[in-house]
Amino acid sequence: MAERQRILSGMRPTGRLHLGNLHGALENWVQLQNQYDCYFFVADWHALTTDYASPEAIRQNTWDMFLDWLSAGLDPQLCTMFIQSDIKEHAELYLLLGMITPLPWLERNPTYKEQQQQLDQKDLSTYGFLGYPVLQAADIIIYRANGVPVGKDQLPHIELTREIARRFNFMYKSEIFPIPDGLLTESPVLPGLDGRKMSKSYGNCIFITESEKEISEKISKMMTDPQRIRRNDPGDPEVSPVFAYHKLYSSPAQVEQIAEGCRTAGIGCVECKRILIRNVISRLAPIRERRLKLEGEIDKVKQIIADGAARARRESVITMELVRRAIGI
Ligand code: TRP
């Protein structure tokens, strides 16, 4: 049998996951683990590139994210899940790749300038922040991954990874590194409660482990079609974030009924939200239950993290032996 293709991806530890993370990435990962040899890790060193001045939250966020991954259905029997800083080999490869990466490749990286401008309250004129994609390249190629499922915003980093891997192979006459493909995750856009992109910094999130009460309160306050002011005004479902959620959480028949009801003022926003609340609660219930259970099994989770690290380390040690031999140092 041909070896299964290897897939790798990571997330920066932003803490508890929200529905945007779930539908944008995690559900896809959960599917992939059945078909591929998957590696998923929490990129805590990457968090440090922007949060080096206040690292206190990174540890807790890493733990919370790991627990949410398990709650959402990543299965340590099916995939290798670990924490980046547990595998020191990433740092060694990062250093070596830094030797061969031309500075202009990094200065040209579109996310470099963009992020510096967006996060202008932080001083990101550091060596570590410029080197962000080199560390990401090391994360990927140290496992000799073939595919990297990511969102659009990460494609420039995958392109850089490909160039760095090619350059290493060429320069040291090796064939150690496959050239990985970025696998664009086509995901439905799920707006936040206020209609903007769901993001922690906007405070417009529903978290994947939210309680029934919280789900109910948040959806009740959610934005709808702003033109529909009175109960008997007809509305346009396509401009309402509530309807975007129905498309994901409600049956096709319900979606049909709600679209029609909204356009004809046959259904009010309160009723429409009541249906959505019920559907979201029942869909998220198993995730929340798993999370509550895991919170009582701290030692078990620690063991999962240790086992994942051991597996990841075994692979990265093999790669690093090849790398050192290729360079001759
Ligand atoms: N940069 C990625 C993000 O912000 C996280 C990341 C770090 C990553 N290393 C990776 C993603 C390796 C894929 C592969 O989302």
CSV table of C-alpha atoms and ligand atoms in Angstrom, one decimal:
chain,number,residue,atom,x,y,z
A,1,MET,CA,0.0,0.0,0.0
A,2,ALA,CA,1.3,3.4,-0.9
A,3,GLU,CA,2.0,5.5,2.2
A,4,ARG,CA,-0.7,7.9,3.2
A,5,GLN,CA,-0.2,11.5,2.3
A,6,ARG,CA,0.9,13.6,5.2
A,7,ILE,CA,-1.1,16.7,6.2
A,8,LEU,CA,0.0,19.3,8.7
A,9,SER,CA,-1.5,22.4,10.1
A,10,GLY,CA,-1.3,24.7,13.1
A,11,MET,CA,-3.1,27.5,14.9
A,12,ARG,CA,-1.8,30.2,17.0
A,13,PRO,CA,-3.1,29.8,20.6
A,14,THR,CA,-5.9,32.4,20.7
A,15,GLY,CA,-7.7,30.6,23.5
A,16,ARG,CA,-11.2,29.2,23.3
A,17,LEU,CA,-12.3,28.5,19.8
A,18,HIS,CA,-15.3,30.2,18.2
A,19,LEU,CA,-17.7,29.1,15.5
A,20,GLY,CA,-15.6,30.8,12.9
A,21,ASN,CA,-12.7,28.6,13.8
A,22,LEU,CA,-14.9,25.6,14.0
A,23,HIS,CA,-16.4,25.9,10.5
A,24,GLY,CA,-13.4,27.6,9.0
A,25,ALA,CA,-10.8,25.0,10.0
A,26,LEU,CA,-11.5,22.5,12.7
A,27,GLU,CA,-14.3,20.6,11.1
A,28,ASN,CA,-12.1,20.2,8.1
A,29,TRP,CA,-9.3,18.8,10.2
A,30,VAL,CA,-11.7,16.4,11.9
A,31,GLN,CA,-12.6,15.1,8.4
A,32,LEU,CA,-9.0,14.9,7.2
A,33,GLN,CA,-7.8,12.8,10.2
A,34,ASN,CA,-9.8,9.8,8.8
A,35,GLN,CA,-8.0,9.9,5.4
A,36,TYR,CA,-4.5,11.2,5.9
A,37,ASP,CA,-1.5,11.0,8.2
A,38,CYS,CA,-2.3,14.2,10.1
A,39,TYR,CA,-0.2,16.4,12.3
A,40,PHE,CA,-1.9,19.3,14.1
A,41,PHE,CA,-0.2,21.6,16.6
A,42,VAL,CA,-0.6,24.7,18.7
A,43,ALA,CA,1.9,27.3,17.4
A,44,ASP,CA,2.8,28.9,20.8
A,45,TRP,CA,6.2,30.2,19.6
A,46,HIS,CA,4.4,32.0,16.8
A,47,ALA,CA,2.1,33.6,19.4
A,48,LEU,CA,5.3,34.9,21.0
A,49,THR,CA,6.3,36.8,17.9
A,50,THR,CA,3.6,39.3,18.5
A,51,ASP,CA,3.0,38.8,22.3
A,52,TYR,CA,6.5,38.6,23.5
A,53,ALA,CA,5.9,41.6,25.9
A,54,SER,CA,3.0,39.9,27.6
A,55,PRO,CA,3.4,36.1,27.3
A,56,GLU,CA,1.2,35.3,30.4
A,57,ALA,CA,-1.8,34.3,28.4
A,58,ILE,CA,-0.1,32.1,25.9
A,59,ARG,CA,0.1,29.0,28.2
A,60,GLN,CA,-3.5,29.2,29.3
A,61,ASN,CA,-4.6,29.8,25.7
A,62,THR,CA,-2.6,26.9,24.5
A,63,TRP,CA,-4.3,24.6,27.0
A,64,ASP,CA,-7.7,26.0,26.2
A,65,MET,CA,-7.2,25.5,22.5
A,66,PHE,CA,-5.9,22.0,22.9
A,67,LEU,CA,-9.0,21.1,25.0
A,68,ASP,CA,-11.3,22.6,22.4
A,69,TRP,CA,-9.6,20.6,19.6
A,70,LEU,CA,-10.3,17.4,21.5
A,71,SER,CA,-13.9,18.6,22.3
A,72,ALA,CA,-14.6,19.3,18.6
A,73,GLY,CA,-13.5,15.8,17.6
A,74,LEU,CA,-9.8,15.7,16.9
A,75,ASP,CA,-8.8,12.2,18.0
A,76,PRO,CA,-5.3,11.4,19.2
A,77,GLN,CA,-5.8,7.8,18.0
A,78,LEU,CA,-6.2,9.1,14.5
A,79,CYS,CA,-3.9,12.1,14.3
A,80,THR,CA,-0.8,13.4,16.0
A,81,MET,CA,-1.6,16.5,18.0
A,82,PHE,CA,1.0,18.4,19.9
A,83,ILE,CA,2.4,21.8,21.1
A,84,GLN,CA,5.1,23.4,19.0
A,85,SER,CA,7.4,24.4,21.9
A,86,ASP,CA,7.6,20.8,23.0
A,87,ILE,CA,9.6,20.0,19.9
A,88,LYS,CA,12.9,21.8,20.1
A,89,GLU,CA,13.9,20.4,16.7
A,90,HIS,CA,11.6,23.1,15.1
A,91,ALA,CA,13.9,25.7,16.6
A,92,GLU,CA,17.1,24.0,15.2
A,93,LEU,CA,15.6,23.8,11.7
A,94,TYR,CA,14.4,27.3,11.9
A,95,LEU,CA,17.9,28.5,12.7
A,96,LEU,CA,19.4,26.5,9.8
A,97,LEU,CA,16.7,27.7,7.3
A,98,GLY,CA,17.4,31.2,8.5
A,99,MET,CA,20.9,30.8,7.0
A,100,ILE,CA,19.6,30.3,3.5
A,101,THR,CA,16.6,32.5,3.4
A,102,PRO,CA,17.2,35.7,1.5
A,103,LEU,CA,16.1,38.8,3.5
A,104,PRO,CA,14.1,40.3,0.6
A,105,TRP,CA,11.8,37.2,0.6
A,106,LEU,CA,10.8,38.1,4.1
A,107,GLU,CA,10.6,41.8,3.5
A,108,ARG,CA,8.3,41.2,0.5
A,109,ASN,CA,6.0,39.0,2.5
A,110,PRO,CA,2.6,40.8,2.4
A,111,THR,CA,1.5,39.8,5.9
A,112,TYR,CA,4.7,41.4,7.4
A,113,LYS,CA,3.8,45.0,6.6
A,114,GLU,CA,0.0,44.4,6.9
A,115,GLN,CA,0.3,42.9,10.4
A,116,GLN,CA,2.7,45.6,11.5
A,117,GLN,CA,0.2,48.2,10.5
A,118,GLN,CA,-2.8,46.4,12.0
A,119,LEU,CA,-1.1,45.7,15.3
A,120,ASP,CA,0.4,49.1,15.6
A,121,GLN,CA,0.1,49.2,19.4
A,122,LYS,CA,2.8,46.5,19.5
A,123,ASP,CA,6.4,46.9,18.4
A,124,LEU,CA,6.8,44.4,15.7
A,125,SER,CA,10.1,45.6,14.3
A,126,THR,CA,11.8,42.5,15.7
A,127,TYR,CA,13.9,39.8,14.1
A,128,GLY,CA,11.5,37.2,15.3
A,129,PHE,CA,8.5,38.8,13.7
A,130,LEU,CA,10.3,39.1,10.4
A,131,GLY,CA,11.3,35.5,10.7
A,132,TYR,CA,7.7,34.3,11.3
A,133,PRO,CA,7.4,32.5,8.0
A,134,VAL,CA,10.8,30.8,8.4
A,135,LEU,CA,9.6,29.3,11.6
A,136,GLN,CA,6.3,28.3,9.9
A,137,ALA,CA,8.4,26.7,7.0
A,138,ALA,CA,10.3,24.7,9.6
A,139,ASP,CA,7.1,23.6,11.3
A,140,ILE,CA,5.9,22.2,8.0
A,141,ILE,CA,8.9,20.7,6.3
A,142,ILE,CA,10.3,19.1,9.5
A,143,TYR,CA,7.5,16.6,9.1
A,144,ARG,CA,8.0,16.4,5.4
A,145,ALA,CA,4.3,17.3,4.9
A,146,ASN,CA,2.7,17.1,1.5
A,147,GLY,CA,-0.3,19.3,2.2
A,148,VAL,CA,-1.1,22.2,4.5
A,149,PRO,CA,-4.8,23.1,5.0
A,150,VAL,CA,-5.0,26.8,5.6
A,151,GLY,CA,-7.1,29.9,5.0
A,152,LYS,CA,-6.4,32.3,2.2
A,153,ASP,CA,-4.5,34.6,4.5
A,154,GLN,CA,-1.8,32.0,5.0
A,155,LEU,CA,-1.1,31.3,1.3
A,156,PRO,CA,1.9,33.7,1.1
A,157,HIS,CA,3.5,31.7,3.9
A,158,ILE,CA,3.0,28.4,2.2
A,159,GLU,CA,4.5,29.9,-1.0
A,160,LEU,CA,7.6,31.0,1.0
A,161,THR,CA,7.8,27.5,2.6
A,162,ARG,CA,7.9,26.0,-0.9
A,163,GLU,CA,10.6,28.4,-2.0
A,164,ILE,CA,12.7,27.7,1.2
A,165,ALA,CA,12.3,23.9,0.8
A,166,ARG,CA,13.3,24.1,-2.8
A,167,ARG,CA,16.3,26.2,-2.0
A,168,PHE,CA,17.4,23.8,0.7
A,169,ASN,CA,17.1,20.8,-1.5
A,170,PHE,CA,19.0,22.6,-4.3
A,171,MET,CA,21.7,24.0,-2.1
A,172,TYR,CA,22.6,20.9,-0.2
A,173,LYS,CA,21.8,18.5,-3.1
A,174,SER,CA,19.3,16.7,-1.1
A,175,GLU,CA,15.8,15.4,-1.7
A,176,ILE,CA,14.8,15.6,1.9
A,177,PHE,CA,11.9,17.9,1.6
A,178,PRO,CA,8.8,17.4,-0.5
A,179,ILE,CA,7.4,20.7,-1.8
A,180,PRO,CA,4.1,21.1,0.2
A,181,ASP,CA,0.9,22.2,-1.3
A,182,GLY,CA,-1.4,24.7,0.4
A,183,LEU,CA,-4.9,23.2,0.6
A,184,LEU,CA,-7.4,26.0,0.6
A,185,THR,CA,-10.2,25.3,2.9
A,186,GLU,CA,-13.4,26.4,1.2
A,187,SER,CA,-15.6,27.4,4.1
A,188,PRO,CA,-18.8,29.2,4.5
A,189,VAL,CA,-18.3,32.7,5.8
A,190,LEU,CA,-19.9,32.9,9.2
A,191,PRO,CA,-20.3,36.4,10.3
A,192,GLY,CA,-20.0,37.5,14.0
A,193,LEU,CA,-23.0,38.6,16.0
A,194,ASP,CA,-22.7,42.2,14.6
A,195,GLY,CA,-22.4,41.1,11.0
A,196,ARG,CA,-18.6,41.7,10.8
A,197,LYS,CA,-16.1,38.9,10.6
A,198,MET,CA,-16.2,36.8,13.7
A,199,SER,CA,-13.1,37.7,15.8
A,200,LYS,CA,-12.1,37.8,19.4
A,201,SER,CA,-10.9,41.3,19.1
A,202,TYR,CA,-14.3,42.5,17.9
A,203,GLY,CA,-16.1,40.7,20.9
A,204,ASN,CA,-18.7,39.3,18.5
A,205,CYS,CA,-18.1,35.6,18.9
A,206,ILE,CA,-20.0,32.6,19.9
A,207,PHE,CA,-17.6,30.1,21.4
A,208,ILE,CA,-17.9,26.4,20.5
A,209,THR,CA,-18.3,25.4,24.2
A,210,GLU,CA,-20.8,28.1,25.1
A,211,SER,CA,-23.6,27.2,27.5
A,212,GLU,CA,-27.3,27.1,26.4
A,213,LYS,CA,-28.0,30.3,28.3
A,214,GLU,CA,-25.1,32.1,26.6
A,215,ILE,CA,-26.0,30.9,23.2
A,216,SER,CA,-29.6,31.9,23.7
A,217,GLU,CA,-28.6,35.4,25.0
A,218,LYS,CA,-26.1,36.0,22.3
A,219,ILE,CA,-28.3,35.0,19.4
A,220,SER,CA,-31.3,37.0,20.9
A,221,LYS,CA,-29.2,40.1,20.6
A,222,MET,CA,-27.8,39.4,17.2
A,223,MET,CA,-28.1,41.8,14.4
A,224,THR,CA,-30.8,41.2,11.7
A,225,ASP,CA,-31.8,43.0,8.6
A,226,PRO,CA,-31.4,46.6,9.7
A,227,GLN,CA,-34.2,47.8,7.3
A,228,ARG,CA,-36.7,45.5,8.9
A,229,ILE,CA,-37.8,47.7,11.8
A,230,ARG,CA,-41.4,46.6,12.5
A,231,ARG,CA,-42.7,43.1,12.8
A,232,ASN,CA,-44.7,43.4,9.6
A,233,ASP,CA,-42.0,45.0,7.5
A,234,PRO,CA,-40.8,42.5,4.9
A,235,GLY,CA,-37.1,41.7,5.3
A,236,ASP,CA,-34.1,40.5,3.2
A,237,PRO,CA,-32.7,37.3,4.7
A,238,GLU,CA,-29.5,37.6,2.7
A,239,VAL,CA,-28.4,40.7,4.6
A,240,SER,CA,-29.1,39.2,8.0
A,241,PRO,CA,-26.3,37.4,9.8
A,242,VAL,CA,-29.0,35.3,11.5
A,243,PHE,CA,-29.9,33.8,8.1
A,244,ALA,CA,-26.2,33.0,7.4
A,245,TYR,CA,-26.3,30.8,10.6
A,246,HIS,CA,-29.6,29.2,9.6
A,247,LYS,CA,-27.9,28.0,6.4
A,248,LEU,CA,-25.3,26.1,8.5
A,249,TYR,CA,-27.4,25.0,11.4
A,250,SER,CA,-31.0,24.5,10.1
A,251,SER,CA,-32.5,21.9,7.9
A,252,PRO,CA,-33.0,22.8,4.2
A,253,ALA,CA,-36.8,22.9,4.8
A,254,GLN,CA,-36.4,25.3,7.7
A,255,VAL,CA,-34.0,27.5,5.7
A,256,GLU,CA,-36.6,27.6,2.9
A,257,GLN,CA,-39.4,28.4,5.3
A,258,ILE,CA,-37.4,31.1,7.1
A,259,ALA,CA,-36.2,32.8,3.9
A,260,GLU,CA,-39.8,32.9,2.6
A,261,GLY,CA,-41.2,34.0,6.0
A,262,CYS,CA,-38.6,36.8,6.2
A,263,ARG,CA,-39.3,38.2,2.8
A,264,THR,CA,-43.1,38.2,3.4
A,265,ALA,CA,-43.1,39.2,7.0
A,266,GLY,CA,-44.6,35.9,7.7
A,267,ILE,CA,-42.1,35.2,10.5
A,268,GLY,CA,-40.8,37.6,13.0
A,269,CYS,CA,-37.1,38.0,14.0
A,270,VAL,CA,-37.8,36.7,17.5
A,271,GLU,CA,-39.4,33.5,16.2
A,272,CYS,CA,-36.6,33.1,13.6
A,273,LYS,CA,-34.0,33.4,16.3
A,274,ARG,CA,-35.8,31.0,18.5
A,275,ILE,CA,-35.5,28.3,15.9
A,276,LEU,CA,-31.8,29.1,15.4
A,277,ILE,CA,-31.1,29.0,19.1
A,278,ARG,CA,-32.6,25.5,19.3
A,279,ASN,CA,-30.5,24.2,16.4
A,280,VAL,CA,-27.3,25.7,17.5
A,281,ILE,CA,-27.7,24.4,21.0
A,282,SER,CA,-28.3,20.9,19.9
A,283,ARG,CA,-25.4,21.0,17.4
A,284,LEU,CA,-22.9,22.3,20.0
A,285,ALA,CA,-24.1,20.2,22.9
A,286,PRO,CA,-21.8,17.2,22.3
A,287,ILE,CA,-18.8,19.5,22.0
A,288,ARG,CA,-19.7,21.2,25.3
A,289,GLU,CA,-20.2,17.9,27.0
A,290,ARG,CA,-16.9,16.6,25.9
A,291,ARG,CA,-15.2,19.8,27.1
A,292,LEU,CA,-16.8,19.5,30.6
A,293,LYS,CA,-15.7,15.9,30.8
A,294,LEU,CA,-12.1,16.7,29.8
A,295,GLU,CA,-11.9,19.4,32.4
A,296,GLY,CA,-12.2,16.7,35.0
A,297,GLU,CA,-9.5,14.6,33.3
A,298,ILE,CA,-6.5,16.9,33.4
A,299,ASP,CA,-4.0,14.0,33.8
A,300,LYS,CA,-5.5,12.3,30.8
A,301,VAL,CA,-5.1,15.4,28.7
A,302,LYS,CA,-1.6,15.9,29.8
A,303,GLN,CA,-0.8,12.3,28.8
A,304,ILE,CA,-2.3,13.0,25.3
A,305,ILE,CA,-0.1,16.1,25.0
A,306,ALA,CA,3.0,14.0,26.0
A,307,ASP,CA,2.2,11.2,23.7
A,308,GLY,CA,1.6,13.6,20.8
A,309,ALA,CA,4.9,15.3,21.5
A,310,ALA,CA,6.7,11.9,21.6
A,311,ARG,CA,5.3,11.0,18.2
A,312,ALA,CA,6.1,14.4,16.6
A,313,ARG,CA,9.6,14.3,18.1
A,314,ARG,CA,10.3,10.9,16.7
A,315,GLU,CA,9.6,12.2,13.2
A,316,SER,CA,11.4,15.5,13.5
A,317,VAL,CA,14.5,13.8,14.9
A,318,ILE,CA,14.7,11.6,11.8
A,319,THR,CA,14.4,14.7,9.6
A,320,MET,CA,17.0,16.6,11.5
A,321,GLU,CA,19.5,13.7,11.2
A,322,LEU,CA,19.1,13.9,7.4
A,323,VAL,CA,19.4,17.7,7.5
A,324,ARG,CA,22.6,17.7,9.5
A,325,ARG,CA,24.1,15.1,7.2
A,326,ALA,CA,23.1,17.1,4.1
A,327,ILE,CA,24.7,20.3,5.4
A,328,GLY,CA,27.7,18.3,7.0
A,329,ILE,CA,27.5,20.0,10.4
B,1,TRP,N1,0.6,31.1,10.8
B,1,TRP,C1,-0.5,30.3,11.1
B,1,TRP,C2,-1.7,31.1,11.5
B,1,TRP,O1,-1.6,32.2,11.9
B,1,TRP,C3,-0.2,29.3,12.2
B,1,TRP,C4,0.9,28.3,11.8
B,1,TRP,C5,2.1,28.3,12.4
B,1,TRP,C6,0.8,27.3,10.8
B,1,TRP,N2,2.8,27.3,11.8
B,1,TRP,C7,2.0,26.7,10.9
B,1,TRP,C8,-0.2,26.9,10.0
B,1,TRP,C9,2.3,25.6,10.0
B,1,TRP,C10,0.1,25.9,9.1
B,1,TRP,C11,1.3,25.2,9.1
B,1,TRP,O2,-2.9,30.7,11.3
